[in-house]
Coordinates of C-alpha atoms in Angstrom, one line a residue:
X249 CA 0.0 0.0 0.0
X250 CA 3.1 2.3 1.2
X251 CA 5.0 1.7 -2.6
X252 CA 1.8 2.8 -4.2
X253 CA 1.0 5.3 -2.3
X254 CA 4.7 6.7 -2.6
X255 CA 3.7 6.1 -6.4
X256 CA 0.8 8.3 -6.6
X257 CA 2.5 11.0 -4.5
X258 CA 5.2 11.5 -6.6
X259 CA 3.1 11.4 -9.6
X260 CA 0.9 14.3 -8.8
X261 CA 3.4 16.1 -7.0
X262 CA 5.9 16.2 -10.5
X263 CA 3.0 16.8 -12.1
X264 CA 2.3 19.7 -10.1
X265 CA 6.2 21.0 -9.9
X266 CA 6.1 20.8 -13.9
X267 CA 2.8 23.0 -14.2
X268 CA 3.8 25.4 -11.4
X269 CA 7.4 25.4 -13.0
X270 CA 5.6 26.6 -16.3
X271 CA 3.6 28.8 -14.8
X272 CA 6.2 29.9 -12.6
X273 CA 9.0 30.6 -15.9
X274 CA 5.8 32.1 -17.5
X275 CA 5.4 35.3 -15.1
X276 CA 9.4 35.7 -14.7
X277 CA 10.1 35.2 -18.3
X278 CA 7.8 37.3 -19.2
X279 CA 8.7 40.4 -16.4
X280 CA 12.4 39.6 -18.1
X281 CA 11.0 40.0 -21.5
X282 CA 9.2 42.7 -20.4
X283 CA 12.1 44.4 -18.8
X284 CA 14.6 44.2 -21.6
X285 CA 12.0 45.1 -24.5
X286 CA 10.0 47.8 -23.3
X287 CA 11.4 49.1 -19.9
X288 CA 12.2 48.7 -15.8
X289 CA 9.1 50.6 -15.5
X290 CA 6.9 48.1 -17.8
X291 CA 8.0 45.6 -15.2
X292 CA 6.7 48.1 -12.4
X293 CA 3.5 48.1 -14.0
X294 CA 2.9 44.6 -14.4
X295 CA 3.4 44.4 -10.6
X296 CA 1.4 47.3 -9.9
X297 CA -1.3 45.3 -11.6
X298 CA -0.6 42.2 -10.1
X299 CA -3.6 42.3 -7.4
X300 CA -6.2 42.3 -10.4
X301 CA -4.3 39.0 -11.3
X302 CA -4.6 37.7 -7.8
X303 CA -8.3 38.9 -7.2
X304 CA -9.0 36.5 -10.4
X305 CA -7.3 33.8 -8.9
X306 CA -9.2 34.4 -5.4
X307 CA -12.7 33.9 -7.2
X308 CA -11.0 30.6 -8.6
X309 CA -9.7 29.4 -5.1
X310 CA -13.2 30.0 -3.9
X311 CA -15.2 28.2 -6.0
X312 CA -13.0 25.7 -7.9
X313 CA -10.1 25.1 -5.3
X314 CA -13.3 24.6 -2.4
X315 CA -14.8 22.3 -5.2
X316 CA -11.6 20.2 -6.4
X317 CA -11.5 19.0 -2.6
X318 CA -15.0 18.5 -2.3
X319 CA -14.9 16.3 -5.6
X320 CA -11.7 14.4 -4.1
X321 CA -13.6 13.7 -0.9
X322 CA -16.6 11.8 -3.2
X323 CA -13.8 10.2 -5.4
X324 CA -12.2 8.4 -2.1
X325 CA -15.8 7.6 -1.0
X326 CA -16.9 6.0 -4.8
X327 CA -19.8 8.8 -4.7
X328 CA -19.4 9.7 -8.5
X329 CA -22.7 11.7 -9.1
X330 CA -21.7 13.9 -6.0
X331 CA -18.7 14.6 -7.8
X332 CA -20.3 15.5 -10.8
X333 CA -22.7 17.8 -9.2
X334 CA -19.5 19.3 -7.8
X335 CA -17.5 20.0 -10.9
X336 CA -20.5 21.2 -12.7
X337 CA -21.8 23.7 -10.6
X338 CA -18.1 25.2 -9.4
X339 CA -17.5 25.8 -13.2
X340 CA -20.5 27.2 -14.0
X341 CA -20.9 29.5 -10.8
X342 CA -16.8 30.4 -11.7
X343 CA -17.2 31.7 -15.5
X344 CA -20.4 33.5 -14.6
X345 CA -18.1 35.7 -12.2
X346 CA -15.8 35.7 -14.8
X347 CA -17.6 37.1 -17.3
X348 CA -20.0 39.9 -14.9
X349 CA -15.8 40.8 -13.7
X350 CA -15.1 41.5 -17.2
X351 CA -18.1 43.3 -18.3
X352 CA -18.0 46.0 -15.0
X353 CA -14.0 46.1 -14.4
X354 CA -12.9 45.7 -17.8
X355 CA -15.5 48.0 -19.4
X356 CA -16.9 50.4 -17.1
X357 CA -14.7 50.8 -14.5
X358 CA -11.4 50.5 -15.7
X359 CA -10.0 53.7 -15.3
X360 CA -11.0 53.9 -12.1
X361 CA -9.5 50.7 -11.5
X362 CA -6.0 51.5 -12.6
X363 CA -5.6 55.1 -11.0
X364 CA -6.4 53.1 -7.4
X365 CA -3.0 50.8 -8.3
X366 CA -1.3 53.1 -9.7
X367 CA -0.1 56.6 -8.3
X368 CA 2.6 57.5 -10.3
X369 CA 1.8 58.9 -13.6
X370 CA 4.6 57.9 -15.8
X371 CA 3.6 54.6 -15.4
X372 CA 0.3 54.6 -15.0
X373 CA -0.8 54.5 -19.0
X374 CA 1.3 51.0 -19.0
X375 CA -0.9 49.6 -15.7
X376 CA -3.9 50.8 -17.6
X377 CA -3.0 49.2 -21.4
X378 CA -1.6 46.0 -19.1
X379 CA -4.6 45.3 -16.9
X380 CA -7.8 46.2 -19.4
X381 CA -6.7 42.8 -21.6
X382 CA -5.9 41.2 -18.0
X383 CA -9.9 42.0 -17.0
X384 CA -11.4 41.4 -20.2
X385 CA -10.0 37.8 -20.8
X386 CA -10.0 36.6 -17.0
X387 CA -13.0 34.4 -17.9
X388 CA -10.6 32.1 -19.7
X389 CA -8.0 32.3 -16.6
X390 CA -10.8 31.0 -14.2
X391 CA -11.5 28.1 -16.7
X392 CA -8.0 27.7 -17.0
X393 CA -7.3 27.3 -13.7
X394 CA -10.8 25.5 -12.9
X395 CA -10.3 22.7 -15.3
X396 CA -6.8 21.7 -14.2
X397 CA -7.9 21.2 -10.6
X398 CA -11.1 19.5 -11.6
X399 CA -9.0 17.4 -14.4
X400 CA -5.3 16.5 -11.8
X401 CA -8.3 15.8 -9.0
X402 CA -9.9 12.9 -11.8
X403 CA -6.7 11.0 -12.3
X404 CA -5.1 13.0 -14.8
X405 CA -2.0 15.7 -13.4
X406 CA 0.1 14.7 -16.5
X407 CA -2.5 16.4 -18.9
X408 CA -2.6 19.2 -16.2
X409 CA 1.0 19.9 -17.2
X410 CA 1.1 19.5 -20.5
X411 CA -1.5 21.7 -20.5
X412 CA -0.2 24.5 -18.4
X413 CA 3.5 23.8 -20.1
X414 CA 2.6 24.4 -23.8
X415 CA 0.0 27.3 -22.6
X416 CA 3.5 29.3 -20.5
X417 CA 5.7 28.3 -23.6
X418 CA 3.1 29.9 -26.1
X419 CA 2.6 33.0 -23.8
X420 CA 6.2 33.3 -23.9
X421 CA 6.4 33.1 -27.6
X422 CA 3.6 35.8 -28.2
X423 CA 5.0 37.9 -26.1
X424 CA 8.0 38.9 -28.6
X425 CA 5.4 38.4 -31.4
X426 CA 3.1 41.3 -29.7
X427 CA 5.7 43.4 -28.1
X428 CA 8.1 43.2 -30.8
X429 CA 7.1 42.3 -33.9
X430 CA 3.3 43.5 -34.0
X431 CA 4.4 47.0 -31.5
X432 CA 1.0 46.2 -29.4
X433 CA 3.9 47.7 -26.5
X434 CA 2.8 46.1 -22.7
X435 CA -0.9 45.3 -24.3
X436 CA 0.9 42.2 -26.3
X437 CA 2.1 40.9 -22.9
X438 CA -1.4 40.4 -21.1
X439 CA -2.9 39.6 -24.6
X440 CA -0.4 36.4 -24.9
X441 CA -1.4 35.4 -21.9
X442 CA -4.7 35.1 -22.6
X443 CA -4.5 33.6 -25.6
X444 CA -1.3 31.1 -23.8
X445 CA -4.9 30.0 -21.8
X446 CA -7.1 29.5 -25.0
X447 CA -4.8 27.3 -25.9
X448 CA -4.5 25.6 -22.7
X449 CA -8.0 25.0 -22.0
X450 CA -8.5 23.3 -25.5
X451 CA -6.0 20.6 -24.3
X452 CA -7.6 20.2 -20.8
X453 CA -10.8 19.4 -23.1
X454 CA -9.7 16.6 -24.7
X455 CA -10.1 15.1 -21.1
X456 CA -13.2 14.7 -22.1
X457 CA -12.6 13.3 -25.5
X458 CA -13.8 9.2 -26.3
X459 CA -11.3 6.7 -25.1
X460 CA -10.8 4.0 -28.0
X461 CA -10.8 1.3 -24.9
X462 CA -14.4 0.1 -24.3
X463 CA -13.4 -0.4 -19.9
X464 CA -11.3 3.2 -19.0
X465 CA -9.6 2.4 -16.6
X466 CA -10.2 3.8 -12.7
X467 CA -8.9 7.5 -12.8
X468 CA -9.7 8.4 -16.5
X469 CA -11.8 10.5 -18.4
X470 CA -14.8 8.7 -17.4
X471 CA -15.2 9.9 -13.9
X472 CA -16.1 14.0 -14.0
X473 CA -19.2 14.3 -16.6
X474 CA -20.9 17.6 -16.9
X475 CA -25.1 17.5 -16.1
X476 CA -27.7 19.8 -15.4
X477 CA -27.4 21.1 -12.3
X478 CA -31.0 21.1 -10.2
X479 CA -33.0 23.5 -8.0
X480 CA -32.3 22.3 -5.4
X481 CA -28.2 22.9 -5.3
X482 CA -27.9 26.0 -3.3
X483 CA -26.8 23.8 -0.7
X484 CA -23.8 22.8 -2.9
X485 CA -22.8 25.9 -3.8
X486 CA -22.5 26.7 0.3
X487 CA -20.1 23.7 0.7
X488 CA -18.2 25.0 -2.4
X489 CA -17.8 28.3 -1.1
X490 CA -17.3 27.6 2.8
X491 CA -14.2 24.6 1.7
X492 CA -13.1 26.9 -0.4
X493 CA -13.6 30.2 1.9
X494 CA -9.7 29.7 3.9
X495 CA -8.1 29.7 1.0
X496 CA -9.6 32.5 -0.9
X497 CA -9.2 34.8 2.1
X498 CA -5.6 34.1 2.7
X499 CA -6.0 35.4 -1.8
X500 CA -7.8 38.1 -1.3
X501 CA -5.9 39.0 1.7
X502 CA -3.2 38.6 -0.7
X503 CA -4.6 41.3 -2.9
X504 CA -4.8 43.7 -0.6
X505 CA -1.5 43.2 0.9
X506 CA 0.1 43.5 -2.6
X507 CA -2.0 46.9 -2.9
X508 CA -0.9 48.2 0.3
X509 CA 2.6 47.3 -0.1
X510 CA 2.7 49.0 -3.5
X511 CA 1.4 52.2 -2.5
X512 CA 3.7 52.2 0.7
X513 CA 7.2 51.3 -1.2
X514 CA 6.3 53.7 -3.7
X515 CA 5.7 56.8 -1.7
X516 CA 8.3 55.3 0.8
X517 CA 11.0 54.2 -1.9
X518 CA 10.1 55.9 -5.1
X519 CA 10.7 53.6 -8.5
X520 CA 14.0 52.5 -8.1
X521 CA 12.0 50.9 -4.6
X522 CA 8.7 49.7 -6.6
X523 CA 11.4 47.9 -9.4
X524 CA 13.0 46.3 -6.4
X525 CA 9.9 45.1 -4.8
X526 CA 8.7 44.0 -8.5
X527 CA 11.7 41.3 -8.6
X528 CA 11.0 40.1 -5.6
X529 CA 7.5 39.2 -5.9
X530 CA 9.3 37.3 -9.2
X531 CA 11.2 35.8 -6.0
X532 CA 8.1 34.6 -4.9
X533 CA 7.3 33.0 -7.9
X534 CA 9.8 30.8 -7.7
X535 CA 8.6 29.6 -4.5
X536 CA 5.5 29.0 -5.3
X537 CA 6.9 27.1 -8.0
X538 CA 7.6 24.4 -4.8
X539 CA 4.8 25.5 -2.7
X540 CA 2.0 25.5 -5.4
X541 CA 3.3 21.8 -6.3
X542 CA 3.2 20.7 -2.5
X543 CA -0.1 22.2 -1.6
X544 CA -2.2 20.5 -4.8
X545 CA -0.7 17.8 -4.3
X546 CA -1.0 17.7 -0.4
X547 CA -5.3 18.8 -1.3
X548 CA -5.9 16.5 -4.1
X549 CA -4.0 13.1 -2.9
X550 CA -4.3 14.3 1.2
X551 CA -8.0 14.8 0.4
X552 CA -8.5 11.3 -1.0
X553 CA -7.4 9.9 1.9
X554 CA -9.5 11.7 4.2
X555 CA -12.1 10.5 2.3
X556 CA -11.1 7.1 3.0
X557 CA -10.5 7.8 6.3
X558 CA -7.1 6.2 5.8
X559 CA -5.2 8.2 8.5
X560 CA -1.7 6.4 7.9
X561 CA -1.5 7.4 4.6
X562 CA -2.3 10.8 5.2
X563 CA 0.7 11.5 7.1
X564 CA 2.8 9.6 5.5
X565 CA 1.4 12.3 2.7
X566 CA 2.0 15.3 4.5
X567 CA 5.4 13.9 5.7
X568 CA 6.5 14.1 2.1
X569 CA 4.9 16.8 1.4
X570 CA 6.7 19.1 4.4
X571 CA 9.7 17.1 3.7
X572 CA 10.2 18.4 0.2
X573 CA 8.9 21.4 0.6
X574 CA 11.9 22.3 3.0
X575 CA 14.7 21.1 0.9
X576 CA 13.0 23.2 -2.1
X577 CA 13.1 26.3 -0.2
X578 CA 16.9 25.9 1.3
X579 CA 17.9 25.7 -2.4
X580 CA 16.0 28.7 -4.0
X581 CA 17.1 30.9 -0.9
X582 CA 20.9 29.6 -1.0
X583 CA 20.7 30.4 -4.9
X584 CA 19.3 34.2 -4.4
X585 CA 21.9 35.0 -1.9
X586 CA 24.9 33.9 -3.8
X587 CA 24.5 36.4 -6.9
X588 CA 21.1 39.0 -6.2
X589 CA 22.7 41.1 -8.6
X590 CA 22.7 39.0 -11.7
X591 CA 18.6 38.4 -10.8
X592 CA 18.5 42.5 -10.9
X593 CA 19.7 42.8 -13.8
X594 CA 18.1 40.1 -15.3
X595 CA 14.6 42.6 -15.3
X596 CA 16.8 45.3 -17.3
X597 CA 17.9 47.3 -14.1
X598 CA 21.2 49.2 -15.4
X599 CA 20.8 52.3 -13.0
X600 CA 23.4 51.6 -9.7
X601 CA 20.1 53.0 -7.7
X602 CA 18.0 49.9 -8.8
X603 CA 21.1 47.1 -8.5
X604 CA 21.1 48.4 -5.0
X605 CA 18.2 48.4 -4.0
X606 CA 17.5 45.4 -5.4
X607 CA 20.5 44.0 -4.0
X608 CA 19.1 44.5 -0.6
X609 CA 15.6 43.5 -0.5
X610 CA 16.0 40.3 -2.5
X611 CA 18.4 38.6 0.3
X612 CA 16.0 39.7 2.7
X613 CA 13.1 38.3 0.8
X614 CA 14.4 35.1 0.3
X615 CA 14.5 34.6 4.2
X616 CA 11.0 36.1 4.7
X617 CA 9.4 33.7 2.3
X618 CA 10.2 30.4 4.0
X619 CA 8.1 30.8 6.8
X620 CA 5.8 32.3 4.9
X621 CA 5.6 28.9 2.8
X622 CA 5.5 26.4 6.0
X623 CA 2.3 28.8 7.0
X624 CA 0.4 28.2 4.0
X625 CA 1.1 24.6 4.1
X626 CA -0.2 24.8 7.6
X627 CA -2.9 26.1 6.7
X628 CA -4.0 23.5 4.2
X629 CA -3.0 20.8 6.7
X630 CA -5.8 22.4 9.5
X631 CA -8.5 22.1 7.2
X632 CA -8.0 18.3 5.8
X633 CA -8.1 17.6 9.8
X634 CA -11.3 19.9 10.1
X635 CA -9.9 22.1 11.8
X636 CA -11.7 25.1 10.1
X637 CA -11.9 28.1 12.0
X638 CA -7.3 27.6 12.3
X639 CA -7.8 27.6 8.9
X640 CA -9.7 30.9 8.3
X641 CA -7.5 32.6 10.9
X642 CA -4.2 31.6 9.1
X643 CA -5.8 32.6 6.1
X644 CA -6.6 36.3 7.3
X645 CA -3.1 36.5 9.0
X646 CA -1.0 35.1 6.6
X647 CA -0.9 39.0 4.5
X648 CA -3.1 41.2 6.9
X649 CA -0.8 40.8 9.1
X650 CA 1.9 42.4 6.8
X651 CA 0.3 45.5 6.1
X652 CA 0.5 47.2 9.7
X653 CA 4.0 46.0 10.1
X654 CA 4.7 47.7 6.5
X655 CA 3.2 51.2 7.3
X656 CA 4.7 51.3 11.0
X657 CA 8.1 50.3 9.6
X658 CA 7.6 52.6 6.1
X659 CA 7.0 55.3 8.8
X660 CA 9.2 54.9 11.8
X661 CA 12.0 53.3 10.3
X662 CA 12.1 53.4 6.1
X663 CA 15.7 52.2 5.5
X664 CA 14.3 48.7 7.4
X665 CA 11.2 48.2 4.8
X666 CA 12.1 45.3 3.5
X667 CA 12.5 43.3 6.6
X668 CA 8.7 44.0 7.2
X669 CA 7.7 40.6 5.8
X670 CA 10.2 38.5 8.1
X671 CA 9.0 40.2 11.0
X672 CA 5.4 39.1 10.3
X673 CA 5.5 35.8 9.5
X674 CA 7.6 35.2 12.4
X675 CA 5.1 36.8 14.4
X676 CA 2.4 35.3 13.1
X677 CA 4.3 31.9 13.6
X678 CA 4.8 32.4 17.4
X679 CA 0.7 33.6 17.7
X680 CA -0.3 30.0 15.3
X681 CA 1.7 28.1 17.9
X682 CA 0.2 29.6 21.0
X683 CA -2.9 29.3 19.5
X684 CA -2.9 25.6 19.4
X685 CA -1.5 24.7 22.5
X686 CA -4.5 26.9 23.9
X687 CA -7.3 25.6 22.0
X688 CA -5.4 22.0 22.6
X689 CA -6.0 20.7 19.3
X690 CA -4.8 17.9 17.5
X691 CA -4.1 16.5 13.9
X692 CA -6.9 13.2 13.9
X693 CA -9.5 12.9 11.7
X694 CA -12.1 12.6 14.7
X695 CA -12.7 15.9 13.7
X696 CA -13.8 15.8 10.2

């Protein structure tokens, strides 16, 4: 049981590395490309615009990511209509949002929306002509996104990455296409990506596709079936929404820390400060790279189990899950401190202001991240044991809790900014802990 279990575990979790990888090369390729053909300031305004990008992948986190375990649960228990119900109504409920997003934010509002990122006005034309294309085509992010949970959670991660793989590589491709060869400027940048998702969700289609064997077998295509969803499913929709509720806070909690810190290192930092803080949330990418592979796999496989009740397999799960996950970060952080410069100037920073400050924050960022990483699998691990509420508190800490240690610092002590981070993860660490001794609980499945 143990070998095939090891089996499985290192099948979704490759799967998972390769598709994070992609995605991961995609957005840091891409700020690089950025960078070099238009300017340091393009780069600024792709990260300026980067909480529309993460708001998106909140409304996905609550619906789909909620759903995908949902449907895991009724996979491990052989319910298979459950599961269908599921999948349907999360990607209905999740392009419907999609599209009313796109209509009011994309249309309507956008202006508005751009002038409350962006401050500066030498940049802000870029954050507008960069995050109008990013609204309009976020329906086919959410579907993206929706269908490779709902397709890795039916058996299938390898299609997940092949998917997500050739829709990064395309993306990349575009981008010189647009930017350079068709002058659409920092437009051709969010335009490839959407059309690097087209693509993408074409492949996850053929899912569905007829298998030429007459018996799939258990795992395939033949599980996850769309169907009319009834009149009475409201109740489905409330699961959906409260599974998935922890980990779209700790998003949108996200979003708004990414605004808040963009407002405060610009006004505290100027540009050379918002270029810096631009390459480091390229940092981050990286790892997420590691922590986006751990954390589906940890949901989708740990999820299973639960369902089976099977609570020696579920820690030998999260055993390799927290095992990896730790070597993964030691390496990315060793790799940042040896050369930051090189990373700098990677993005097209050639002014000695920029290399500097760059210099500074990114060794400071690639110690802030690791706990930020062993929180958020923390979090994931509370809620597979039922503990909820831990959840939902981790999730509104994990970036709220940032944001006043950024303005107090910004304000008290400014040259210390970028150590704003480390002090609140560590903080919040040292609360998480206290927190559980005091509320005595324990990782069982008694409590599911």
């Amino acid at each position: 049981m143990n070998s095939e279990l090891n089996k499985q575990f290192y099948n979704y979790l490759w799967a998972y590395v390769l598709v994070a990888l992609s995605g991961c090369l995609g957005n840091v390729v891409d700020g690089i490309i950025v960078g070099n053909l238009i300017s340091a300031d393009g780069v600024s305004a792709i990260n300026l615009s980067k909480p529309i990008n993460q708001f998106i992948f909140t409304l996905h986190l609550l619906i789909n990511a909620g759903a995908g375990m949902l449907v895991a649960y009724a996979l491990g228990q052989k319910d298979i209509p459950l599961a269908r119900r599921y999948f349907t109504l999360s990607l209905t409920f999740s392009v419907g949002l999609g599209l009313l997003l796109a209509l009011f934010a994309g249309v309507f509002f956008i202006d508005g929306t751009t002038r409350l990122l962006c401050s500066n006005e030498q940049i802000l034309p870029l954050a507008r002509d960069y995050a109008q294309v990013l609204l309009l085509g976020n329906p086919a992010f959410i579907l993206m996104w929706g269908l490779s949970t709902m397709v890795g959670v039916d058996g299938q991660p390898r299609l997940v990455s092949l998917a997500v793989i050739i829709d990064n590589v395309l993306n990349l491709c575009l981008d010189i296409v647009f930017i350079q060869w068709f002058g659409w400027g920092i437009t051709g940048s969010s335009a490839a990506t959407v059309v690097g998702h087209l693509v993408g969700i074409a492949i996850l289609l053929t899912h569905w596709m007829p298998t030429p064997s007459p018996s799939p077998r258990e795992g395939s295509l033949a599980r996850l079936r769309f169907c009319l969803p009834s009149l009475g499913e409201g109740s489905g929709v409330g699961r959906i929404l409260s599974q998935g509720a922890p980990l779209a806070v700790a998003s949108i909690s996200l979003t708004l820390l990414l605004f808040s810190a963009n407002r405060i290192v610009l006004s505290t930092l100027g540009q050379a400060g918002i270029f810096a803080f631009a390459v480091c949330m390229n940092l981050l990418q990286v790892y997420n790279l590691f922590l986006s592979g751990t954390c589906q796999t940890l949901q989708s496989l740990g999820a299973i189990q639960v369902g089976r009740r099977d609570t020696d397999s579920l820690r030998l799960v999260l055993r390799k899950s927290l095992r990896f996950i730790t070597v993964a970060m030691a390496v990315t952080c060793l790799f940042v401190w040896i050369d930051p410069e090189a990373i700098a100037a990677l993005f097209g920073a050639d002014h000695p202001d920029y290399i500097a400050e760059t210099d500074d924050a990114l060794r400071i960022f690639a110690l802030s991240f690791i706990p930020f990483c062993y929180i958020y699998v923390l979090m994931i691990v509370y809620k597979l044991y039922g503990h909820h509420h831990m959840a939902l508190f981790i999730s509104f800490a994990l970036s709220l809790a940032v944001i006043p240690v950024l303005w107090v610092v910004s304000r008290y002590a400014p040259h210390l900014l970028w150590y704003s981070y480390l002090i609140a993860y560590v903080a919040e660490a040292a609360i998480i802990y206290v927190l559980h001794r005091w509320h005595h609980l324990s990782f069982t499945l008694n409590n599911q």
